[in-house]
Amino acid sequence: MTGPVLLTTLFPGLVWAMAALALVQVWRRAALWRAGAAAPVAWLDGLAKLPRRYLVDVHHVVARDAYASRMHAVVAGGLLAASVLTALAILPPLAGSRIYWVLVALAFAVTAVGSFLVGARRYPEKQKRLSAGRFQILPFLLVAYAAGGTLTALLLALGGGGGVLAPLALLLAAAGGLGLAFEVRHGPMRHAAAGALHLVAHPRPGRFEGRPDTALQPLDLDAPRLGSEMPADFTWNRLLSYDACVSCGRCEIACPAFAAGQPLNPKRLIQDLVAGLSPAEPAYAGNPYPGGREAEGERGPLARLIGPDARIHPDTLWSCTTCRACVEECPMMIEHVDAVVSLRRHQTLERGALPEKAVGPVTDLRQAGEPGGRSLAARTDFAAGLDLPVLDGRDGVDVLLWLGEGAYDLRYGRTLRALVRLLRQANVDFAVLGAEERDTGDLARRLGDEATFQSLARANIATLARHRFGRIVTADPHALHALRNEYPAFGGHYTVMHHTAFLLELIRAGKLVPNRLEDVSVTYHDPCYLARYNGETEAPRAVLDAIGVSRREMGRSGRRAMCCGGGGGAPVSDVPGERRIPDLRMAQAAETGAGIVAVACPSCTAMLEGVPDRKAEIRDIAELLLQSVEAGR
Amino acid sequence: MKIAVLVSTGRHPVSGATVLSRLEAQAIRLAAGLGEPLGLHAGPEQAVLREALGQGLVRGEHIVVPDGVDPVPALAARLAATKPDLILAGRRGQGGDETGLVPYALAETLDLPLIPDVVAMASDDEAGTLRLDQSLGRGALRRVLVRGPLVVTIHPDAPAPFAYAYGQARRGTIVPLDAAPGTVEGTGPTVEERPYRRRPKLVKGAPTGGSAAERLKAATGEAGTAASGRLLVDPDPDEAAREILAHLRQIGVLAPPTRPSIP
Ligand code: SF4
Ligand code: SF4
């Protein structure tokens, strides 16, 4: 019986050795994270919530790809169960039980099935969005560990294990298992260790509490260095989060800039942050930045990340529309937009390296409170001939209508006129700030000019403090996001509603009575800053349904909608690509066959209306509602 | 090369906010191409100097001069003491108390030449000399070779200013200076202030009377001075080139031929 006894020690010993090796590898990795800046982390809270964050939040994202979801459940569940069970067999009563070994064999068999599912995504041909490199070896390691484990456990269950088969099986399991543990430092298995830690120490814990935690975090303008210049400028838990990236490429296929052939690929960007931190990182093996620029420059915690001669080209940075599609799709809960903005902050605040074309608008924002350098009093010009009450001197109103940048735009002025007329019809007690309304600073903030944003935010908050109003309604989701989510950090707390939600309220209260526009087919384009940043996807659709139009959905809609290309200062940065983002989006809209694309944002209106050869009309929800309300008269 | 950039308290043309005037920001950019410029401001506040630090200046000197007092004597005293090779200023004021006369007054006081409306600057091969491109309007440029010290004013066609960088504004240093004794007095030239009034544009050679159509013709070049041009339809390239050269010579962009051209 020496054979089985030896085996019952060696086999659990192998798993313990794997655990030890993995721990060493994580430890080596952690030395890199420690290069990052300090960050407050609620460890105990995070640890307690880890299972829920994994099973609910991560699973919610993973499940969007049914195959990947099943594959991961089987292979990860099997691997974990088999390894833990085997490790427990170090206890003699368990080691002596044949039933127990049957259980272990079963767990390994499940892992083996999962391993083949993993392999099927990569062989004979790799799915396009996945990375090659060390990831291509993963299925073999898994199969070796799972098959070796199954065989060994079976031998033990059968009471055999004295022959030549046992050492061979154990050797196979050891090769695969130790290989997997070794890969925790540089290879695919890093995602498991870093991913779990990342869920515990996530920089935006609010994400898991069911509310959109999307406000950019305020920058301390007195900090010794502003923004991130090098990997060490990121907080340590951000560095950890980039290590969690499993190179699945889901962000890449969601990214509008990537689709338009601009030099941005969010997966590559995250991998560049990983590789920028560690010179020992193996070469990137996924799709490149469109345009195919190779990484250059030095690497290491203190190496400059951005520059024409550095790892990441500035054009990559300025291509991002901050649409958060990548964040929405990332199963590892990585916050790409925070990384982009942090890097931009350094470029803008420390180096004055804004894209050439963005300098004008940002300068005007700083000097005139308006990115076009126009007079603030001219903001209400769109309402010529309409009776538009101004709040100044009035004794408080129910609704403060925040006009936003769109008011200066001739086309969008039509939308605002429609909205004003609807509010009049519903007898809403409302007013605007008139010449007192400054820009919210959204553009400056997305472009990294936190100083200008903060000074505009403070000025607006001071203005609003002088007036009495119930709530703010705005038709501009960018203004809404700033006012609702970003101003609280500076002491401005308001109830802010998007005009679609407010109009729905008026309809439900019977104050607006829409007539049915039966013969109109509409597809609704979700603005990123409303749907993804604020989770509001239902109100606009409910308004459309109240109008009775036949509503069709695009392939990508709601929280997963594609950006129009208008956010994040991308239109003013204007990084050239092979295609234009709004053209791509209009092509998606055309697939629905709808005659009207309904919008709910001034940027979307401008971007989508600017598409040449457009078959569909662009109409704001307010315009459609006005048309239907007036149809009865 | 020692370069001083004069920084004034400008007004944003629309918002009226106190800002660094765009021309001076452009001056800083041009100066940065030649060396490290020093900003010089005389006035009660240093805020605008701070802004200039964010747009490319590294150091600024702030001569404390009370509101309403002529800054020229204080500036002149400081410039006479530091003796920069090049003094840059905007070509005209931008609201507020600005008259646009300061560079001229300084040039006069310091007895320096003044070259107005410069759009580009470079050091010439010969040490100490500068190559300046001076705008003559409508895109015409004149290149001048000069040797300092001198005062130069900047034309709006110069390269756009650097973007403002908050971190650089924070890092730069401002040295507060007391005005030289005896320089803080007088309110400068008395100027009469009148609200802006749009004036009709005079078109040279346009008929003073005449119908609207005739005046339009004159303005768009189908009569008056520009009417001397000739319309060539589908000309032979050589002929076209000759016509263009002749025209450029006529309006003085090209020098007349040095030797008789071969017919
Ligand atoms: S935020 Fe949008 S544009 Fe920016 S990287 Fe992510 S998906 Fe691409
Ligand atoms: S960043 Fe997220 S979505 Fe993108 S490749 Fe990495 S894990 Fe996948």
PDB file of N, CA and C in Angstrom, chain A residues 221-224 226 348-352 364 366-368 373-375 451, chain B residues 12 14-15 17 19-20 29 51 55 161 163-168 170-171:
ATOM      1  N   LEU A 221      -6.123  70.316  -6.433  1.00  0.00           N
ATOM      2  CA  LEU A 221      -5.288  71.185  -7.272  1.00  0.00           C
ATOM      3  C   LEU A 221      -4.036  71.659  -6.542  1.00  0.00           C
ATOM      4  N   ASP A 222      -3.904  71.313  -5.279  1.00  0.00           N
ATOM      5  CA  ASP A 222      -2.683  71.667  -4.560  1.00  0.00           C
ATOM      6  C   ASP A 222      -1.722  70.489  -4.479  1.00  0.00           C
ATOM      7  N   ALA A 223      -2.085  69.364  -5.086  1.00  0.00           N
ATOM      8  CA  ALA A 223      -1.205  68.190  -5.049  1.00  0.00           C
ATOM      9  C   ALA A 223       0.118  68.534  -5.718  1.00  0.00           C
ATOM     10  N   PRO A 224       1.203  67.883  -5.303  1.00  0.00           N
ATOM     11  CA  PRO A 224       2.504  68.240  -5.879  1.00  0.00           C
ATOM     12  C   PRO A 224       2.569  67.993  -7.382  1.00  0.00           C
ATOM     13  N   LEU A 226       0.013  67.079 -10.736  1.00  0.00           N
ATOM     14  CA  LEU A 226      -1.391  66.969 -11.118  1.00  0.00           C
ATOM     15  C   LEU A 226      -1.557  65.907 -12.194  1.00  0.00           C
ATOM     16  N   THR A 348      -2.834  68.265 -19.712  1.00  0.00           N
ATOM     17  CA  THR A 348      -3.419  69.599 -19.786  1.00  0.00           C
ATOM     18  C   THR A 348      -2.909  70.515 -18.682  1.00  0.00           C
ATOM     19  N   LEU A 349      -2.911  70.013 -17.465  1.00  0.00           N
ATOM     20  CA  LEU A 349      -2.608  70.901 -16.342  1.00  0.00           C
ATOM     21  C   LEU A 349      -1.118  71.143 -16.186  1.00  0.00           C
ATOM     22  N   GLU A 350      -0.309  70.132 -16.435  1.00  0.00           N
ATOM     23  CA  GLU A 350       1.120  70.293 -16.196  1.00  0.00           C
ATOM     24  C   GLU A 350       1.886  70.666 -17.456  1.00  0.00           C
ATOM     25  N   ARG A 351       1.411  70.188 -18.591  1.00  0.00           N
ATOM     26  CA  ARG A 351       2.196  70.396 -19.811  1.00  0.00           C
ATOM     27  C   ARG A 351       1.531  71.343 -20.796  1.00  0.00           C
ATOM     28  N   GLY A 352       0.304  71.722 -20.545  1.00  0.00           N
ATOM     29  CA  GLY A 352      -0.394  72.581 -21.513  1.00  0.00           C
ATOM     30  C   GLY A 352      -0.469  71.920 -22.875  1.00  0.00           C
ATOM     31  N   ASP A 364     -11.625  79.846 -24.053  1.00  0.00           N
ATOM     32  CA  ASP A 364     -12.846  80.637 -23.929  1.00  0.00           C
ATOM     33  C   ASP A 364     -13.661  80.222 -22.714  1.00  0.00           C
ATOM     34  N   ARG A 366     -12.470  79.204 -19.963  1.00  0.00           N
ATOM     35  CA  ARG A 366     -11.806  79.754 -18.792  1.00  0.00           C
ATOM     36  C   ARG A 366     -12.043  81.256 -18.691  1.00  0.00           C
ATOM     37  N   GLN A 367     -12.013  81.931 -19.836  1.00  0.00           N
ATOM     38  CA  GLN A 367     -12.049  83.384 -19.798  1.00  0.00           C
ATOM     39  C   GLN A 367     -13.456  83.958 -19.928  1.00  0.00           C
ATOM     40  N   ALA A 368     -14.354  83.222 -20.616  1.00  0.00           N
ATOM     41  CA  ALA A 368     -15.675  83.788 -20.862  1.00  0.00           C
ATOM     42  C   ALA A 368     -16.790  82.909 -20.308  1.00  0.00           C
ATOM     43  N   GLY A 373     -16.834  81.355 -26.650  1.00  0.00           N
ATOM     44  CA  GLY A 373     -16.446  82.746 -26.430  1.00  0.00           C
ATOM     45  C   GLY A 373     -17.588  83.709 -26.694  1.00  0.00           C
ATOM     46  N   ARG A 374     -18.817  83.190 -26.645  1.00  0.00           N
ATOM     47  CA  ARG A 374     -19.947  84.066 -26.931  1.00  0.00           C
ATOM     48  C   ARG A 374     -20.468  84.703 -25.647  1.00  0.00           C
ATOM     49  N   SER A 375     -21.262  85.724 -25.830  1.00  0.00           N
ATOM     50  CA  SER A 375     -21.790  86.433 -24.675  1.00  0.00           C
ATOM     51  C   SER A 375     -22.803  85.549 -23.950  1.00  0.00           C
ATOM     52  N   ALA A 451      -8.824  72.537 -13.391  1.00  0.00           N
ATOM     53  CA  ALA A 451      -8.810  73.864 -12.759  1.00  0.00           C
ATOM     54  C   ALA A 451      -9.971  74.708 -13.283  1.00  0.00           C
TER      55      ALA A 451
ATOM     56  N   HIS B  12     -11.249  90.438 -21.478  1.00  0.00           N
ATOM     57  CA  HIS B  12     -11.796  89.559 -22.511  1.00  0.00           C
ATOM     58  C   HIS B  12     -12.800  90.368 -23.330  1.00  0.00           C
ATOM     59  N   VAL B  14     -15.425  89.720 -24.874  1.00  0.00           N
ATOM     60  CA  VAL B  14     -16.854  89.457 -24.699  1.00  0.00           C
ATOM     61  C   VAL B  14     -17.249  89.491 -23.231  1.00  0.00           C
ATOM     62  N   SER B  15     -16.544  88.739 -22.422  1.00  0.00           N
ATOM     63  CA  SER B  15     -16.984  88.618 -21.031  1.00  0.00           C
ATOM     64  C   SER B  15     -16.520  89.779 -20.165  1.00  0.00           C
ATOM     65  N   ALA B  17     -13.920  89.834 -18.530  1.00  0.00           N
ATOM     66  CA  ALA B  17     -13.103  89.339 -17.421  1.00  0.00           C
ATOM     67  C   ALA B  17     -11.657  89.786 -17.607  1.00  0.00           C
ATOM     68  N   VAL B  19      -8.110  89.255 -18.196  1.00  0.00           N
ATOM     69  CA  VAL B  19      -7.373  88.132 -18.782  1.00  0.00           C
ATOM     70  C   VAL B  19      -6.051  88.637 -19.347  1.00  0.00           C
ATOM     71  N   LEU B  20      -5.185  87.692 -19.619  1.00  0.00           N
ATOM     72  CA  LEU B  20      -3.968  88.007 -20.351  1.00  0.00           C
ATOM     73  C   LEU B  20      -4.369  88.288 -21.788  1.00  0.00           C
ATOM     74  N   ARG B  29       4.821  83.146 -26.696  1.00  0.00           N
ATOM     75  CA  ARG B  29       5.161  81.982 -27.498  1.00  0.00           C
ATOM     76  C   ARG B  29       6.326  82.288 -28.442  1.00  0.00           C
ATOM     77  N   GLU B  51      -1.404  84.324 -14.822  1.00  0.00           N
ATOM     78  CA  GLU B  51      -1.965  83.707 -16.014  1.00  0.00           C
ATOM     79  C   GLU B  51      -0.903  83.555 -17.100  1.00  0.00           C
ATOM     80  N   GLN B  55       0.940  80.305 -19.436  1.00  0.00           N
ATOM     81  CA  GLN B  55       0.974  80.236 -20.896  1.00  0.00           C
ATOM     82  C   GLN B  55       2.381  80.365 -21.437  1.00  0.00           C
ATOM     83  N   PRO B 161      -1.343  81.350 -29.177  1.00  0.00           N
ATOM     84  CA  PRO B 161      -0.658  81.202 -27.888  1.00  0.00           C
ATOM     85  C   PRO B 161      -0.597  79.748 -27.437  1.00  0.00           C
ATOM     86  N   ALA B 163      -1.364  76.726 -24.885  1.00  0.00           N
ATOM     87  CA  ALA B 163      -2.512  76.457 -24.016  1.00  0.00           C
ATOM     88  C   ALA B 163      -2.123  76.791 -22.580  1.00  0.00           C
ATOM     89  N   TYR B 164      -3.127  77.183 -21.819  1.00  0.00           N
ATOM     90  CA  TYR B 164      -2.897  77.512 -20.421  1.00  0.00           C
ATOM     91  C   TYR B 164      -2.685  76.225 -19.626  1.00  0.00           C
ATOM     92  N   ALA B 165      -1.649  76.184 -18.826  1.00  0.00           N
ATOM     93  CA  ALA B 165      -1.406  75.015 -17.982  1.00  0.00           C
ATOM     94  C   ALA B 165      -1.389  75.455 -16.527  1.00  0.00           C
ATOM     95  N   TYR B 166      -2.404  75.027 -15.812  1.00  0.00           N
ATOM     96  CA  TYR B 166      -2.564  75.431 -14.425  1.00  0.00           C
ATOM     97  C   TYR B 166      -1.328  75.096 -13.596  1.00  0.00           C
ATOM     98  N   GLY B 167      -0.778  73.924 -13.828  1.00  0.00           N
ATOM     99  CA  GLY B 167       0.387  73.487 -13.049  1.00  0.00           C
ATOM    100  C   GLY B 167       1.586  74.406 -13.265  1.00  0.00           C
ATOM    101  N   GLN B 168       1.753  74.846 -14.509  1.00  0.00           N
ATOM    102  CA  GLN B 168       2.881  75.741 -14.797  1.00  0.00           C
ATOM    103  C   GLN B 168       2.660  77.104 -14.168  1.00  0.00           C
ATOM    104  N   ARG B 170       1.167  77.582 -11.499  1.00  0.00           N
ATOM    105  CA  ARG B 170       1.404  77.369 -10.081  1.00  0.00           C
ATOM    106  C   ARG B 170       2.900  77.337  -9.778  1.00  0.00           C
ATOM    107  N   ARG B 171       3.653  76.756 -10.703  1.00  0.00           N
ATOM    108  CA  ARG B 171       5.088  76.565 -10.473  1.00  0.00           C
ATOM    109  C   ARG B 171       5.915  77.813 -10.691  1.00  0.00           C
TER     110      ARG B 171
END
